[in-house]
Coordinates of C-alpha atoms in Angstrom, one line a residue:
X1 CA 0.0 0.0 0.0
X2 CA 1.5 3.1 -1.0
X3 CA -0.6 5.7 1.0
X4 CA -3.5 5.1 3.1
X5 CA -7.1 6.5 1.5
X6 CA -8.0 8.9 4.0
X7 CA -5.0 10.9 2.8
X8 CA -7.8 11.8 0.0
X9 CA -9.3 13.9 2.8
X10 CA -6.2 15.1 3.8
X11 CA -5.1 16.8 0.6
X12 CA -7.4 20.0 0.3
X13 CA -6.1 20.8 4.5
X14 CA -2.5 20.3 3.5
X15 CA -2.1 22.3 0.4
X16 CA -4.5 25.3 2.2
X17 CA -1.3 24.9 4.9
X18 CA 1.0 24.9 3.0
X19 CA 4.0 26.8 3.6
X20 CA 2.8 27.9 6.6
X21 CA 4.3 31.7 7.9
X22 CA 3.4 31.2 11.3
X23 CA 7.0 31.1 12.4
X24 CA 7.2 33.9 15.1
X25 CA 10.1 36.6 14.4
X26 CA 10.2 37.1 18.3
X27 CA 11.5 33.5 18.8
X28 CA 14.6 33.7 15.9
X29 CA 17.5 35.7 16.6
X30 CA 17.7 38.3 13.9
X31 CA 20.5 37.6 12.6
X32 CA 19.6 34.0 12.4
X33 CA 19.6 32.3 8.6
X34 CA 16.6 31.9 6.3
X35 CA 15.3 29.1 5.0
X36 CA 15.3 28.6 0.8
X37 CA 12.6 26.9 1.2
X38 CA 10.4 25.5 3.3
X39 CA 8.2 22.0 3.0
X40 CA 4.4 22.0 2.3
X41 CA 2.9 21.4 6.1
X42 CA 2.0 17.8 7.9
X43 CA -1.1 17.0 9.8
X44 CA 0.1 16.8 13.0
X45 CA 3.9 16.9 14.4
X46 CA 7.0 16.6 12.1
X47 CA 10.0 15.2 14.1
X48 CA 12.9 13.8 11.5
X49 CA 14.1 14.2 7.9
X50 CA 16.4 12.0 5.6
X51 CA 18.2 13.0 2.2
X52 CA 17.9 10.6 -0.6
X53 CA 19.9 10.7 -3.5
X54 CA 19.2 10.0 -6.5
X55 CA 21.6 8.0 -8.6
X56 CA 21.3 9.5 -11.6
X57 CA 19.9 12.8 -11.5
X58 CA 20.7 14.8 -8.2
X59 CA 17.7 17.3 -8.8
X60 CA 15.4 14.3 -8.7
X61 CA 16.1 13.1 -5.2
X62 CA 14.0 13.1 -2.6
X63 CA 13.3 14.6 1.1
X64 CA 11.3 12.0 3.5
X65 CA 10.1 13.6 6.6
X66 CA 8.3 11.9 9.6
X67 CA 5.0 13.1 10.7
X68 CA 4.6 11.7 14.5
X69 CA 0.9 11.5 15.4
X70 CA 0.1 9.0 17.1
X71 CA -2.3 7.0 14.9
X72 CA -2.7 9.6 12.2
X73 CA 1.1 9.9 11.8
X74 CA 3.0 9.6 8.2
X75 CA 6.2 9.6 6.0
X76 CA 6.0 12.5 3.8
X77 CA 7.8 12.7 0.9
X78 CA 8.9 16.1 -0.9
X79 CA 11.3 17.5 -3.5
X80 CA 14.3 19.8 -3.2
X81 CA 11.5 22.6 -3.0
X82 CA 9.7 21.4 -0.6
X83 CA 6.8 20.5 -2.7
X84 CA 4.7 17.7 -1.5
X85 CA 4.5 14.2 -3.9
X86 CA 1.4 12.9 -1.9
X87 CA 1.8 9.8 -4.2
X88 CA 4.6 8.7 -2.2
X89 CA 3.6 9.9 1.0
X90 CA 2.0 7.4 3.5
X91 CA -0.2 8.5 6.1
X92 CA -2.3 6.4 8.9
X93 CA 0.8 5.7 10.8
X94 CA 1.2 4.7 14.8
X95 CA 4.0 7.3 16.0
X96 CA 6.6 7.3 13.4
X97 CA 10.0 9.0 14.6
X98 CA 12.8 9.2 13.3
X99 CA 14.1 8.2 9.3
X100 CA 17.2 7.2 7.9
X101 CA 18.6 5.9 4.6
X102 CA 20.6 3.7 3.2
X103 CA 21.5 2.9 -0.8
X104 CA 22.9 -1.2 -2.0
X105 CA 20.7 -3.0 0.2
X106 CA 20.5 -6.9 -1.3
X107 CA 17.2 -7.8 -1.1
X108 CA 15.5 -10.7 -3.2
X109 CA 18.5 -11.0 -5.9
X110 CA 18.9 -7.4 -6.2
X111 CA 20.4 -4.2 -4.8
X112 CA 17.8 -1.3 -3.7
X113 CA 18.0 1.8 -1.7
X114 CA 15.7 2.2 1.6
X115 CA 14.7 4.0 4.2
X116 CA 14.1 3.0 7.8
X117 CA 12.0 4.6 10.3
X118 CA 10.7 3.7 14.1
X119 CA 7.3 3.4 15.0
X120 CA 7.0 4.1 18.7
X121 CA 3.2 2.8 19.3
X122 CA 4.1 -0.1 17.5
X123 CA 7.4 -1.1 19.3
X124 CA 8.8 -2.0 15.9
X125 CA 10.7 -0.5 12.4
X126 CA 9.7 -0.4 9.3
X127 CA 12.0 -0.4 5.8
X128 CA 10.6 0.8 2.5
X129 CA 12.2 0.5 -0.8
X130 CA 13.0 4.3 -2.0
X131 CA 12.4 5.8 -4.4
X132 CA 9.3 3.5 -4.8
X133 CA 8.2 3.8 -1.2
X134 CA 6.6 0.5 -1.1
X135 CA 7.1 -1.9 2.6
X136 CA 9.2 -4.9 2.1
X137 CA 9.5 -5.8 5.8
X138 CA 6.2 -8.1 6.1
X139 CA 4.2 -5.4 8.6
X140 CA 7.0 -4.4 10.9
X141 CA 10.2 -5.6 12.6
X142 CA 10.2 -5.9 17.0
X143 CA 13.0 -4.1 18.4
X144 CA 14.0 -4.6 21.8
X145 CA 11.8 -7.5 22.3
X146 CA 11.4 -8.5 25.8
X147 CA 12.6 -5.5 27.0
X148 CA 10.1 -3.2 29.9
X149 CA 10.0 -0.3 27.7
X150 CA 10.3 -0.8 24.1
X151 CA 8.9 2.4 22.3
X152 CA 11.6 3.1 19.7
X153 CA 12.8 6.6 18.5
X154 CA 16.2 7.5 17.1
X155 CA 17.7 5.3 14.7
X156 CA 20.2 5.3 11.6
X157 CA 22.2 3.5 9.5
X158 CA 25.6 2.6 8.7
X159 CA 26.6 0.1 5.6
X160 CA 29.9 -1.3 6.5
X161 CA 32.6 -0.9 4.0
X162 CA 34.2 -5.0 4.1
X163 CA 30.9 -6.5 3.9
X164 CA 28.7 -3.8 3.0
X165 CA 26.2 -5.2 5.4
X166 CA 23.8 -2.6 6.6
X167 CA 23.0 -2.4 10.3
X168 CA 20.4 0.4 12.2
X169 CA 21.3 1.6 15.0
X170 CA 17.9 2.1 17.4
X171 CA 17.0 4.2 20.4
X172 CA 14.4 4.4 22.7
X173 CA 12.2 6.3 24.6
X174 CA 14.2 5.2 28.2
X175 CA 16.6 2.2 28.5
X176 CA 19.5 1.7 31.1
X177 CA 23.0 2.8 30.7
X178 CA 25.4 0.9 28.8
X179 CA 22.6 -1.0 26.9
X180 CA 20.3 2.0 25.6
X181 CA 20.9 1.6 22.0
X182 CA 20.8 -1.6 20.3
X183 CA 22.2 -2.5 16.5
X184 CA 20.5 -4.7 14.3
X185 CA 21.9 -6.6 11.4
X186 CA 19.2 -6.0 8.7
X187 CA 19.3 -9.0 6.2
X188 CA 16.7 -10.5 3.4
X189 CA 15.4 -13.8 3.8
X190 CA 13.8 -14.9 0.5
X191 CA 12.4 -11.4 -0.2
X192 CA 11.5 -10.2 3.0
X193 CA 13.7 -7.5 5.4
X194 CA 14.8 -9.2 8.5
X195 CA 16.6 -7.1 11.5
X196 CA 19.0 -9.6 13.5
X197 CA 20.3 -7.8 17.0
X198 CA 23.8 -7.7 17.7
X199 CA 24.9 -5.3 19.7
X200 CA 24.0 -3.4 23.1
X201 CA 25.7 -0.6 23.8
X202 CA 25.8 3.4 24.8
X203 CA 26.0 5.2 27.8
X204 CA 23.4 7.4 29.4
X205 CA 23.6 10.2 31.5
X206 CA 20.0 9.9 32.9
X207 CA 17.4 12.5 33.6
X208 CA 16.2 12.9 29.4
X209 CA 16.5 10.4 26.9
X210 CA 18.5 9.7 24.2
X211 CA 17.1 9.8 20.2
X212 CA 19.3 11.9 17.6
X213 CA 21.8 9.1 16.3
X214 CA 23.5 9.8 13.7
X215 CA 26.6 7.8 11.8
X216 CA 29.7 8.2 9.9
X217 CA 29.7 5.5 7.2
X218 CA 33.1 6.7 6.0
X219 CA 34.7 7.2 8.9
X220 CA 33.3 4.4 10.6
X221 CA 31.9 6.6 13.6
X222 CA 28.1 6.6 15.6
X223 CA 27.4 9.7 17.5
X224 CA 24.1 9.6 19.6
X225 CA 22.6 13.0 21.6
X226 CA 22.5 12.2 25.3
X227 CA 19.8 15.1 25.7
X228 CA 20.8 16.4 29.0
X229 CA 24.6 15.9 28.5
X230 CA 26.4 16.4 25.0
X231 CA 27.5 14.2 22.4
X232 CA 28.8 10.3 22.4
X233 CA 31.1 8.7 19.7
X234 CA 31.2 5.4 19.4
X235 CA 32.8 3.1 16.7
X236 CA 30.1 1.9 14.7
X237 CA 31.3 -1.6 13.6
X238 CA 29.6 -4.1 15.8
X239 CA 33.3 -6.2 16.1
X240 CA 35.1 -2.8 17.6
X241 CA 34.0 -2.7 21.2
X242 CA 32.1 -0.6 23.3
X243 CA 34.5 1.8 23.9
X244 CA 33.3 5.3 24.1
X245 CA 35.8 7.3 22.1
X246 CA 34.6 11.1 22.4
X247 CA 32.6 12.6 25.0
X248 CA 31.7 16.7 23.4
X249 CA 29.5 19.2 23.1
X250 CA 28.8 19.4 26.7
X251 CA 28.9 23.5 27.3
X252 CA 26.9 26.5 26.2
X253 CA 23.3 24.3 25.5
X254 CA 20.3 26.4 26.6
X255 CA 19.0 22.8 27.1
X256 CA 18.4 19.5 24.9
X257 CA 21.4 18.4 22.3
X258 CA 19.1 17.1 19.7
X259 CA 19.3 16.4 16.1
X260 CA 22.6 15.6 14.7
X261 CA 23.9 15.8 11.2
X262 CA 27.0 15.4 9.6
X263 CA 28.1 17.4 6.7
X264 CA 31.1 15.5 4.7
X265 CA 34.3 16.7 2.7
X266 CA 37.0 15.0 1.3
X267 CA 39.9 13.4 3.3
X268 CA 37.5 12.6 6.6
X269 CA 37.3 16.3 6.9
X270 CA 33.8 17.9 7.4
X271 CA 31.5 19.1 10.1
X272 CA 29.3 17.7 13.0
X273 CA 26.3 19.7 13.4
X274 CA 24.3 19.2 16.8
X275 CA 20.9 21.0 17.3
X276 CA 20.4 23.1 20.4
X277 CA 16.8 22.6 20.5
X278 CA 15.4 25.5 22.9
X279 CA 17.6 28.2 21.4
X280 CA 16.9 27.8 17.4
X281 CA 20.4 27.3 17.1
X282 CA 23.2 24.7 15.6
X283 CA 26.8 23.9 17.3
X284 CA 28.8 23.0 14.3
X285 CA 32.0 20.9 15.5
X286 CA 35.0 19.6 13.7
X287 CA 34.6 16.1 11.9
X288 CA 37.9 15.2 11.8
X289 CA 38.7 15.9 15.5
X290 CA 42.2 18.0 16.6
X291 CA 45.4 17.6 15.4
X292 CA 46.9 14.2 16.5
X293 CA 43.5 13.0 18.0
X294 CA 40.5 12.4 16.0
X295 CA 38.4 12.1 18.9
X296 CA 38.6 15.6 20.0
X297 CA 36.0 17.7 18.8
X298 CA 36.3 21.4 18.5
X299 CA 33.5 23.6 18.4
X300 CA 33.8 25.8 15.4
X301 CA 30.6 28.0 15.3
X302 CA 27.0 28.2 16.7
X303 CA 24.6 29.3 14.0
X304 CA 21.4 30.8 14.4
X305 CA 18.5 29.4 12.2
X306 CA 15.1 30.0 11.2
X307 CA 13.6 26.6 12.5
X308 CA 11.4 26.4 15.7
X309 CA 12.9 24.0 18.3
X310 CA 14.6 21.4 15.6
X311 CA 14.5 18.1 16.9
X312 CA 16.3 16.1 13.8
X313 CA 18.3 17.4 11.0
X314 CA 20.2 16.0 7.6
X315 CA 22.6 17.1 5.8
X316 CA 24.5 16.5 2.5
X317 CA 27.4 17.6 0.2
X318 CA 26.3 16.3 -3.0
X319 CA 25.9 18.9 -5.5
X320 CA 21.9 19.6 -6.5
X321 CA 22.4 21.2 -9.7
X322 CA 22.3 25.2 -9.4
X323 CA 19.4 25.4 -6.5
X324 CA 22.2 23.6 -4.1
X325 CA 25.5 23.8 -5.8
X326 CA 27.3 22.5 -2.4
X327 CA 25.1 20.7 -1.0
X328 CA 21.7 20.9 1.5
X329 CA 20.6 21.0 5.3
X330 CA 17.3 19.9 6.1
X331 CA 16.2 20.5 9.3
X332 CA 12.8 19.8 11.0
X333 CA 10.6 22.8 12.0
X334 CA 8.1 23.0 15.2
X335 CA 5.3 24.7 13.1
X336 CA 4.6 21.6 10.9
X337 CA 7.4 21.5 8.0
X338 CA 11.0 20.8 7.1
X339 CA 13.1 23.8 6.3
X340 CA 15.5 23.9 3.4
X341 CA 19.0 25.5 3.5
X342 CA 21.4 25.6 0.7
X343 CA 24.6 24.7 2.5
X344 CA 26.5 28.0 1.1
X345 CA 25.1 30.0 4.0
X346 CA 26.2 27.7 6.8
X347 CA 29.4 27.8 4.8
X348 CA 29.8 31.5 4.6
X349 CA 28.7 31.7 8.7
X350 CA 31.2 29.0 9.7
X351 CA 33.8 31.2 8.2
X352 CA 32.4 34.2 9.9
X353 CA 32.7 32.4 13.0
X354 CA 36.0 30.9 12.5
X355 CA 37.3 34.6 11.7
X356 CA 36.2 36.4 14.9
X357 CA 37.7 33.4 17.1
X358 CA 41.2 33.7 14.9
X359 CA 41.3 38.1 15.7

């Protein structure tokens, strides 16, 4: 099923929303960054977006949003403009969360691309093939099964390079430290999507929750938001350990670390961008770490944005043609959309940044 019917009903109240300008000016610091665009609205409560890229034509990949009511909750699917395509949207959802993606998945003799999201009323994932957005998980995957509290959250993916398995990494609504995240081996089994568990890890502060994970295929790396704390780094193959290896962002948060997203450039170097949810703002560390540690992680800038307390964020470097020549942010919104940022401005105020510290 490729969207439920009563999105029919849906359609005249999402297009009359659309591009909603209910953002209040007294809430955004003024010299904050604007939007290129912003996404049509949802229906009830957007929380996460993922990039996908298309293989071919850059200008024809896709945004994929989640939508988290509760039974009335969706995956909605846009273009680099933010328009809506409500033929690959789903809607009719229990809770969806967060959304990630990942391309060369083997599945029934042949390599796809797909997206994963949690479902938090249903205590399980679900993977679609992308671009098609069609289910090829059988109705849902348990995670943490026999665990107190399931209720999934945060998750994303890493493809490792030697096998080029793909595992996703989930969260949770609360779990106990050291074994708050679990990894799960996703695998086909004549045509269906299977998720095998093989790994417990992360450490948790306490006190807030953990959900913003985000992952390093290249480097290897999974950074996870432990809300009330900062940032963890953690090696993302399941045969490396449990080691924590970083331990950052931990001053100068109003409140939450949220959404995390991690903007790539050649020869590991890059930046980590962590949302600081209360104060419409993003802490933009170092990728690559120091000098002679990789695992130290400088703060290079905080940069006001446009978004109402951003939960989850994605970035890429790809080049979109002349709308995004180096690359996008996509960040979610608390008014109902996805917000749109050509990378060039967070460029150009990283620089800024950078300059005043170096005077």
């Amino acid at each position: 099923m490729k969207y439920n019917l009563n999105f029919f009903f849906l359609l005249p109240l999402l297009f009359f929303a659309c591009r909603p300008n209910n953002v209040s000016e007294q809430t955004i610091a003024a010299d904050a960054l604007k939007p290129d665009f912003v996404t049509d609205s949802t229906l009830v409560d957007t929380d996460d977006p993922a990039i996908w890229i298309h293989p071919q034509d850059p200008m024809k990949s896709l945004i994929l949003g989640t939508d988290k009511g509760d039974y009335n909750g969706g995956i909605y699917v846009f273009d680099l403009r933010g328009n809506l395509l409500p033929d690959k949207t789903i809607t009719g959802l229990p809770r969806p969360n967060n959304i990630d993606v990942e391309y060369g998945f083997s599945h029934g003799g042949d390599t796809i691309d797909i997206a994963v999201y949690t479902q938090r009323n249903a205590d399980n994932i679900r993977i679609l093939n992308v671009p098609e957005m069609t289910f090829i998980d059988g109705g849902g995957i348990e995670v943490f099964a026999g665990e107190e509290l399931q209720a999934p959250m945060g998750i994303a993916l890493y493809k490792k390079p030697a096998t080029q398995q793909i595992y996703a990494f989930v969260s949770r609504k609360s779990g106990p430290d050291g074994s708050y995240l679990w990894q799960y081996l996703l695998q086909d089994s004549m045509g269906m999507a299977t998720a095998k568990p093989v790994r417990r890890f992360g450490t948790f502060t306490g006190g807030k929750e953990i959900e913003a994970i985000a992952v390093d295929d290249e480097l290897g790396y999974v950074y996870y938001s432990d809300e009330g704390a900062g940032v963890r780094k953690y090696y993302a193959d399941p045969d490396s350990g449990n080691i924590e290896l970083a331990f950052f962002a931990q001053e100068d948060f109003v409140d939450d670390h949220e959404g995390i997203a991690i903007y790539t450039k050649p020869d590991g170097k890059g930046y980590i961008l962590v949302s600081d949810q209360q104060a419409n703002r993003f802490h933009v560390f170092s990728r690559e770490g120091s000098p002679g540690n990789p695992h130290v992680h400088r703060r290079l800038a905080v940069i006001p944005v446009s978004t109402l307390s951003s939960d989850g964020s994605d970035a890429s470097s790809t080049a979109f043609g002349e709308l995004y020549p180096s690359g996008i942010f996509v960040a979610m919104s608390d008014d109902r959309t996805f917000q749109i940022y050509n990378w060039g401005k967070f460029e150009e105020a990283i620089r800024r940044e950078k300059a005043k510290v170096d005077k």
